Amino acid sequence: MLDGAARMKEMFQEANRLGMPAVAVTDHGNMHGAYDFYQKAKAADVTPVIGIEAYIAPASRFDKKRIFWGTPAQKRDDVSGNGAFTHMTMWARNAEGLHNLFRLNSLASIEGHYNKGRMDAELISRYASGIMATTGCPSGEVQTRLRLGQVQEAYDAAARYQEIFGKENYFLELMDHGLEIEKRVRDGLLEIGRKLDLRPVVTNDSHYTYAGQAEAHDALLCVQTGSTLSDTNRFRFEGSGYYLKSAQEMYGVDGSDVWQEGCRTTLLIAERVETAGMFEFRNLMPRAQLPAGETEESWFRKEVWAGMDRRWPAGYDDARRQQAEYEIDVILKMGFPSYFLVTADLVAYAKGEGIRVGPGRGSAAGSIVAYALGITDLDPLQHGLIFERFLNPERVQMPDIDMDFDERRRGEVIRYATEKYGSDRVAQIATYGTIKAKAAIKDATRVLGYPFALGDKITKAMPPAVMGKDIPLAGIFDPAHPRYGEAAEVRNLVDNEPDVAAVMKVAKGLEGLVRQLGVHAAGVIMSAEPLIDVVPLLQRDSDGTIITQFDYPTCESLGLLKMDFLGLRNLTIIDDALKNIEVTTGKALDLLSLPLDNRPTYELLARGDTLGVFQLDGGGMRQLLKLMRPDNFEDISAALALYRPGPMGANSHTNYALRKNNQQPIVPIHSELEQPLEEILGPTYGLIVYQEQVQRAAQKLAGYSLGKADMLRKAMGKKKKEVLDKEFVPFQQGMRDNGYSDDAIKTLWDILVPFADYAFNKAHTAGYGLVSYWTAYLKANFPAEYMAALLTSVGDKKDMMALYLAECRAMGIKVLPPDVNDSLGPFTPVGKDIRFGLGAVRNVGENVVLSVVRTREQKGRYASFEDFLTKAELAVCNKRAIESLIKAGAFDGLGHTRRDLLANHDSAIDAVVGLKRQEANGQFDLFGELSGTNEDTKVVGLDLVFTGQEWPKKEKLAFERDMLGLYVSDHPLAGTEHILKANSEQVVSEILGEETPDRKPVALAGMISSVTRRITKQGAPWAIITLEDLTGSVEVLFFPKSYEFLGQHLIEDTVVRVAGHTSVRDGAISVFGQDMAILDVSAAIAGGEPPVVLNLPLDRITPPFADDLARVLQSHPGDAPVQMRVRRPTGGSIELACHKFRVNNDQAFRSEVKALLGAGGIE
Amino acid sequence: MTDWTVHTAGSTREEVACARCSGAAYLTATIPHPGWDSPVGRRFAGSRTIALCPRCDAHDPASQGLLAYFAIHGEVTADTADTFAVLVRAWVSAPRPTGVDPRVLDREIEAWHRDPNNPE
């Protein structure tokens, strides 16, 4: 990756043009590209010679250390990779050889990794069958030894490998790119070749297809190494000719006999390659473990019927029996019983271990067999789901059941799968990140040495992404591309700016190349056979995870199956909430037996109070719910299906809501179809919401089987005219056979086609809708328990925590600060309130939290700070942790101010730590000796001084916020909610939501918590402020022109209203300030001091008087601002604010002022 | 009590800063903001702060009277307070825009996207 720049399709076209019957691939130490190479070669009618440039350990592959064969002075010529490996070229002669290369490459990674995955002679000798190999490039062992003057060793190495591979399978490799190192030991190499009768083979190190792509390749190397093209010290290819040369060019490199023979040998090698059986498909689905005497079929049937009895202990109806029988037959015919049994086993394991499992996602919820086996938890017949949407008997397809688990414990399920089904049969899956169009532009800009702004300018001129996909760079210049018309701006830049043209040229060479290897987030391959015999593997260095070298589509082509183990945070939240409920009520709630008609739940949904409810908590969704006023489960499912770009573009979401509430008439699609479609579309008020409805419509009206109907639905989604025209014919005939008019048929067809694309899989919305219902139920009925779980779940994400804390406030739930006597690690419900968890306090690690709780449980509640230090274990007596707990307010309940505790904690901890260390070492039990009882006593030497003074509110809250990430015990804006609400149109949390559009006008009210002033290059001031309200904080930018008007307002702690608009670029949200006003909240802020107003006659204001007044103000410092009302003798007054002084407006101050100004001198 | 409040440097020579140039201003004033309509139709008002700066306002007609005052007298004194009061009343009452022209803001935003350190 980031080394080879040849695009395969283009390369094989060139091979054809050059008349080459075969092309070989030998990537460095990996086989990621082998399958794709094979497929593209076959498509071009070129023989694929699949191989690898293997890394070979200089000694045993298990020796993970540098080994040099020569003297220190010869280091440059010695074992490459700084002593880690030499190279060898290998090719598969046949299918066995290919699989042996897979094994070698896999074991090199798993057993021999040191810098790179390395094999050794011992490993090669085990798996040499079917492989052809060479002496390698100049980094091969033979040439390395020769460079070091070790002629005998070179000969021995060649002889050894000739023995391993067989005489006819081992060749002498010659290369010539004009490099000195290729020629230096040529004579010695040829001599060895003569002695061992090694046939020469000539190779060319092609890294790209055409000679003209050298520049693009050079740029690729710069991307790899993070350098620029102008960097003289960067890694580059010396020499030339690293492209697909023609036979004539290769023969022309060197006229010697050996070179000419070497060229001919390439044809010999190609002719020996037999591709039959390479990459053949085999059913490698994992096999279930069966009880003795059972076959897959017999056991599958038994398990399904046992499951049906479990689900319906009182018996089930004929419809369900028939459905189960039908599904069993289909599953058996398709050869998938083992897959179902294995999946059921994994889910059963999880449930047995108390790991919460999602009720179902994707189309699998449409299967009654999946329900019976416990894989899903929805009755498909109850919800009107269709099995054929999941498994279509009329189409060859692999089943795909995704499983959701509590994200904390997902790893346990994967470990179970690995242990039970074999660690050699389970692996994670590779993904490839390719260089996309915009990234190619930015990479090209960088390697060419241009400023970032140029690349930014070009990418911003490109058309926006559609459905997450950018226009390809070639499409910008291709009039036939459907988006060509949108790219005029960037074409204009290319035409008029040479730098842009240069960037575009290089970028085109980079786009589409593979940048990096990733790992599929949820997918795991489970195989019936050891994976090493099927695909090449690699072991991830960081944690030893085994990963397939092929991505999932390739693995599927070979018959391997991916199982998706997804971690769902909401299952974690549900789990925690249920545990909280059990603690607070003593009741163990079983969600699966919850009726789906809980009134408080639907009332919550109808109010749109769904922040924190699964899938329903976005701002736009909440608006939809308020409009819809859901009152049954179908509404939840419909909301999930409709709140997506497609249906929203057709206003289906609002139409559903309006029709549900009789605010919009339900217009039938066609009068002929009104009655037949009533049972299908009636539940969704005449709207097509689900894919299953498209299937049912085709079944009922046109006589389709549900399987064929699913295929019709998929075809409709492709939107290709020729496909649609073809599909219309049987559809029309089917409906005609059922007596419908052509008008009705055409009308229905014209509606079904677009809606087939928008419609969603009901099985998925039903499964996920159930999780939404559960979370809404918990929030509505157990708010403190649920919100505590929600707060715990967000971990370090302070923005989310602020959002949910604000929601708690709105719900009337008080969030109590952390407390060493009452907090646990996570957030916990306390009656109707929630206690902050100690785990959320900065600098307080889990071991400290556990210790505080454990000590409290063992030794009783902490009576004082000294008592706390006395009882605490040594691990807790960490100054930083204690300081953080103090500032967070965790000791507030012990009767001292935070200021006093902070002043004392350093010396107090010093006093106890030494003693505790001795106690821990068993030197003595201080407390037992002193008291003679088991009661803890005050630690000797603690001399704490408590003044009773606390920090000013602002400072106290600032510390608290530092430790907790937000204000908890109070908020600087507490008491101002009504003022903020009245003066704003949004709250900060709404602005930061994912759905915020660009250029949305906003009016926010909050406090300026920070101001950063800047200067442009032209010297104009501008500023970035942080505006904070009760829901979060956002940056607001005031550019120079705005700053001119508004700069004076930008003072920290001022409460303001800001008007402006959003800018959303590349996912980042900013607010640009356009107007601002200061809000008067002085009376509303809790604890805020009103100003002291002094009345000053103008004619008394002289310098001596001013000095006297200043003295009085200085000698009574406090929190109250001072204003002076200067009265003119002729009447009227001017108010002047005095920033320099804040006073303590107590009796003493007022007396002194009155003495100076008279009785009316102070208000 | 008036709707607006003036903050001058005062006899203690406390600096009042001009946010535009960061230099010393003669005074700042907190004056009513014209206000706006809330989503529920009520009208609300806040306040704004303006500064009188000898450099930045040198060419502002509304500021000429006060600038001349300070150029002559240097500070507000008992003898000239009447004159000051008249001038400052006229100054705070002068019409002035409350926010930036959206088109100008758009240009600055584009400049910022080109160079985040230079929105101009």
Short mmCIF file of N, CA, C and O in Angstrom, two decimals, chain A residues 891-931:
data_model
loop_
_atom_site.label_atom_id
_atom_site.label_comp_id
_atom_site.label_asym_id
_atom_site.label_seq_id
_atom_site.Cartn_x
_atom_site.Cartn_y
_atom_site.Cartn_z
N PHE A 891 -16.58 16.32 49.08
CA PHE A 891 -16.50 16.34 50.54
C PHE A 891 -17.44 17.36 51.16
O PHE A 891 -17.38 17.62 52.36
N ASP A 892 -18.32 17.95 50.34
CA ASP A 892 -19.20 19.01 50.85
C ASP A 892 -20.02 18.53 52.04
O ASP A 892 -20.32 19.29 52.96
N GLY A 893 -20.39 17.27 52.02
CA GLY A 893 -21.25 16.75 53.06
C GLY A 893 -20.56 16.57 54.40
O GLY A 893 -21.20 16.26 55.41
N LEU A 894 -19.23 16.77 54.42
CA LEU A 894 -18.51 16.55 55.67
C LEU A 894 -18.37 17.81 56.50
O LEU A 894 -17.71 17.83 57.53
N GLY A 895 -18.98 18.90 56.03
CA GLY A 895 -19.11 20.08 56.89
C GLY A 895 -18.02 21.12 56.76
O GLY A 895 -17.95 22.02 57.58
N HIS A 896 -17.16 20.99 55.76
CA HIS A 896 -16.12 22.01 55.59
C HIS A 896 -16.25 22.64 54.23
O HIS A 896 -16.79 22.06 53.31
N THR A 897 -15.75 23.87 54.12
CA THR A 897 -15.78 24.51 52.80
C THR A 897 -14.70 23.89 51.94
O THR A 897 -13.68 23.36 52.43
N ARG A 898 -14.91 23.99 50.65
CA ARG A 898 -13.93 23.43 49.71
C ARG A 898 -12.62 24.20 49.82
O ARG A 898 -11.54 23.62 49.71
N ARG A 899 -12.74 25.48 50.06
CA ARG A 899 -11.53 26.30 50.16
C ARG A 899 -10.67 25.84 51.33
O ARG A 899 -9.45 25.71 51.21
N ASP A 900 -11.31 25.58 52.46
CA ASP A 900 -10.57 25.13 53.64
C ASP A 900 -9.93 23.78 53.38
O ASP A 900 -8.78 23.52 53.74
N LEU A 901 -10.67 22.88 52.78
CA LEU A 901 -10.13 21.54 52.53
C LEU A 901 -8.93 21.60 51.60
O LEU A 901 -7.94 20.90 51.80
N LEU A 902 -9.04 22.43 50.58
CA LEU A 902 -7.92 22.51 49.64
C LEU A 902 -6.69 23.07 50.33
O LEU A 902 -5.58 22.62 50.11
N ALA A 903 -6.93 24.04 51.21
CA ALA A 903 -5.80 24.66 51.91
C ALA A 903 -5.11 23.64 52.82
O ALA A 903 -3.91 23.73 53.07
N ASN A 904 -5.89 22.69 53.31
CA ASN A 904 -5.35 21.74 54.29
C ASN A 904 -4.89 20.40 53.70
O ASN A 904 -4.17 19.65 54.35
N HIS A 905 -5.33 20.10 52.51
CA HIS A 905 -5.21 18.71 52.06
C HIS A 905 -3.77 18.27 51.87
O HIS A 905 -3.41 17.13 52.15
N ASP A 906 -2.95 19.19 51.41
CA ASP A 906 -1.55 18.85 51.15
C ASP A 906 -0.87 18.32 52.41
O ASP A 906 -0.30 17.22 52.43
N SER A 907 -0.94 19.12 53.47
CA SER A 907 -0.25 18.74 54.71
C SER A 907 -0.93 17.55 55.35
O SER A 907 -0.29 16.68 55.95
N ALA A 908 -2.23 17.49 55.22
CA ALA A 908 -2.97 16.37 55.81
C ALA A 908 -2.56 15.05 55.16
O ALA A 908 -2.33 14.05 55.85
N ILE A 909 -2.44 15.06 53.86
CA ILE A 909 -2.06 13.84 53.16
C ILE A 909 -0.63 13.47 53.49
O ILE A 909 -0.31 12.31 53.73
N ASP A 910 0.23 14.48 53.54
CA ASP A 910 1.61 14.21 53.92
C ASP A 910 1.66 13.52 55.27
O ASP A 910 2.44 12.60 55.51
N ALA A 911 0.80 13.99 56.17
CA ALA A 911 0.82 13.44 57.54
C ALA A 911 0.39 11.98 57.56
O ALA A 911 0.93 11.19 58.32
N VAL A 912 -0.56 11.63 56.73
CA VAL A 912 -1.10 10.26 56.83
C VAL A 912 -0.36 9.25 55.96
O VAL A 912 -0.35 8.06 56.25
N VAL A 913 0.21 9.72 54.87
CA VAL A 913 0.76 8.77 53.89
C VAL A 913 1.89 7.94 54.50
O VAL A 913 1.94 6.72 54.32
N GLY A 914 2.76 8.62 55.22
CA GLY A 914 3.88 7.87 55.79
C GLY A 914 3.38 6.77 56.71
O GLY A 914 3.85 5.63 56.68
N LEU A 915 2.41 7.12 57.53
CA LEU A 915 1.88 6.15 58.48
C LEU A 915 1.20 5.00 57.75
O LEU A 915 1.33 3.83 58.11
N LYS A 916 0.48 5.34 56.70
CA LYS A 916 -0.23 4.29 55.98
C LYS A 916 0.75 3.36 55.27
O LYS A 916 0.49 2.16 55.14
N ARG A 917 1.84 3.92 54.82
CA ARG A 917 2.83 3.07 54.15
C ARG A 917 3.38 2.06 55.15
O ARG A 917 3.53 0.88 54.85
N GLN A 918 3.68 2.57 56.33
CA GLN A 918 4.19 1.67 57.35
C GLN A 918 3.16 0.62 57.71
O GLN A 918 3.45 -0.56 57.88
N GLU A 919 1.93 1.06 57.81
CA GLU A 919 0.86 0.13 58.15
C GLU A 919 0.71 -0.92 57.06
O GLU A 919 0.53 -2.10 57.33
N ALA A 920 0.81 -0.46 55.82
CA ALA A 920 0.68 -1.38 54.69
C ALA A 920 1.80 -2.41 54.71
O ALA A 920 1.63 -3.56 54.30
N ASN A 921 2.97 -1.95 55.19
CA ASN A 921 4.09 -2.89 55.28
C ASN A 921 4.04 -3.75 56.52
O ASN A 921 4.96 -4.49 56.81
N GLY A 922 2.98 -3.55 57.29
CA GLY A 922 2.77 -4.39 58.48
C GLY A 922 3.62 -4.00 59.65
O GLY A 922 3.79 -4.76 60.60
N GLN A 923 4.18 -2.77 59.62
CA GLN A 923 5.09 -2.38 60.70
C GLN A 923 4.35 -2.19 62.01
O GLN A 923 4.82 -2.50 63.07
N PHE A 924 3.18 -1.59 61.93
CA PHE A 924 2.36 -1.51 63.14
C PHE A 924 0.98 -1.07 62.76
O PHE A 924 0.74 -0.55 61.69
N ASP A 925 0.09 -1.33 63.68
CA ASP A 925 -1.29 -0.90 63.47
C ASP A 925 -1.49 0.33 64.36
O ASP A 925 -1.75 0.21 65.55
N LEU A 926 -1.30 1.48 63.77
CA LEU A 926 -1.34 2.73 64.53
C LEU A 926 -2.64 2.87 65.29
O LEU A 926 -2.67 3.20 66.46
N PHE A 927 -3.68 2.53 64.63
CA PHE A 927 -4.98 2.85 65.21
C PHE A 927 -5.34 1.86 66.30
O PHE A 927 -5.92 2.22 67.31
N GLY A 928 -4.98 0.62 66.07
CA GLY A 928 -5.26 -0.39 67.11
C GLY A 928 -4.50 -0.07 68.40
O GLY A 928 -5.01 -0.09 69.50
N GLU A 929 -3.22 0.32 68.25
CA GLU A 929 -2.41 0.65 69.43
C GLU A 929 -2.94 1.85 70.16
O GLU A 929 -2.99 1.89 71.38
N LEU A 930 -3.32 2.83 69.39
CA LEU A 930 -3.72 4.08 70.03
C LEU A 930 -5.04 3.95 70.77
O LEU A 930 -5.20 4.40 71.88
N SER A 931 -5.98 3.31 70.11
CA SER A 931 -7.32 3.34 70.68
C SER A 931 -7.62 2.11 71.50
O SER A 931 -8.44 2.13 72.39
#
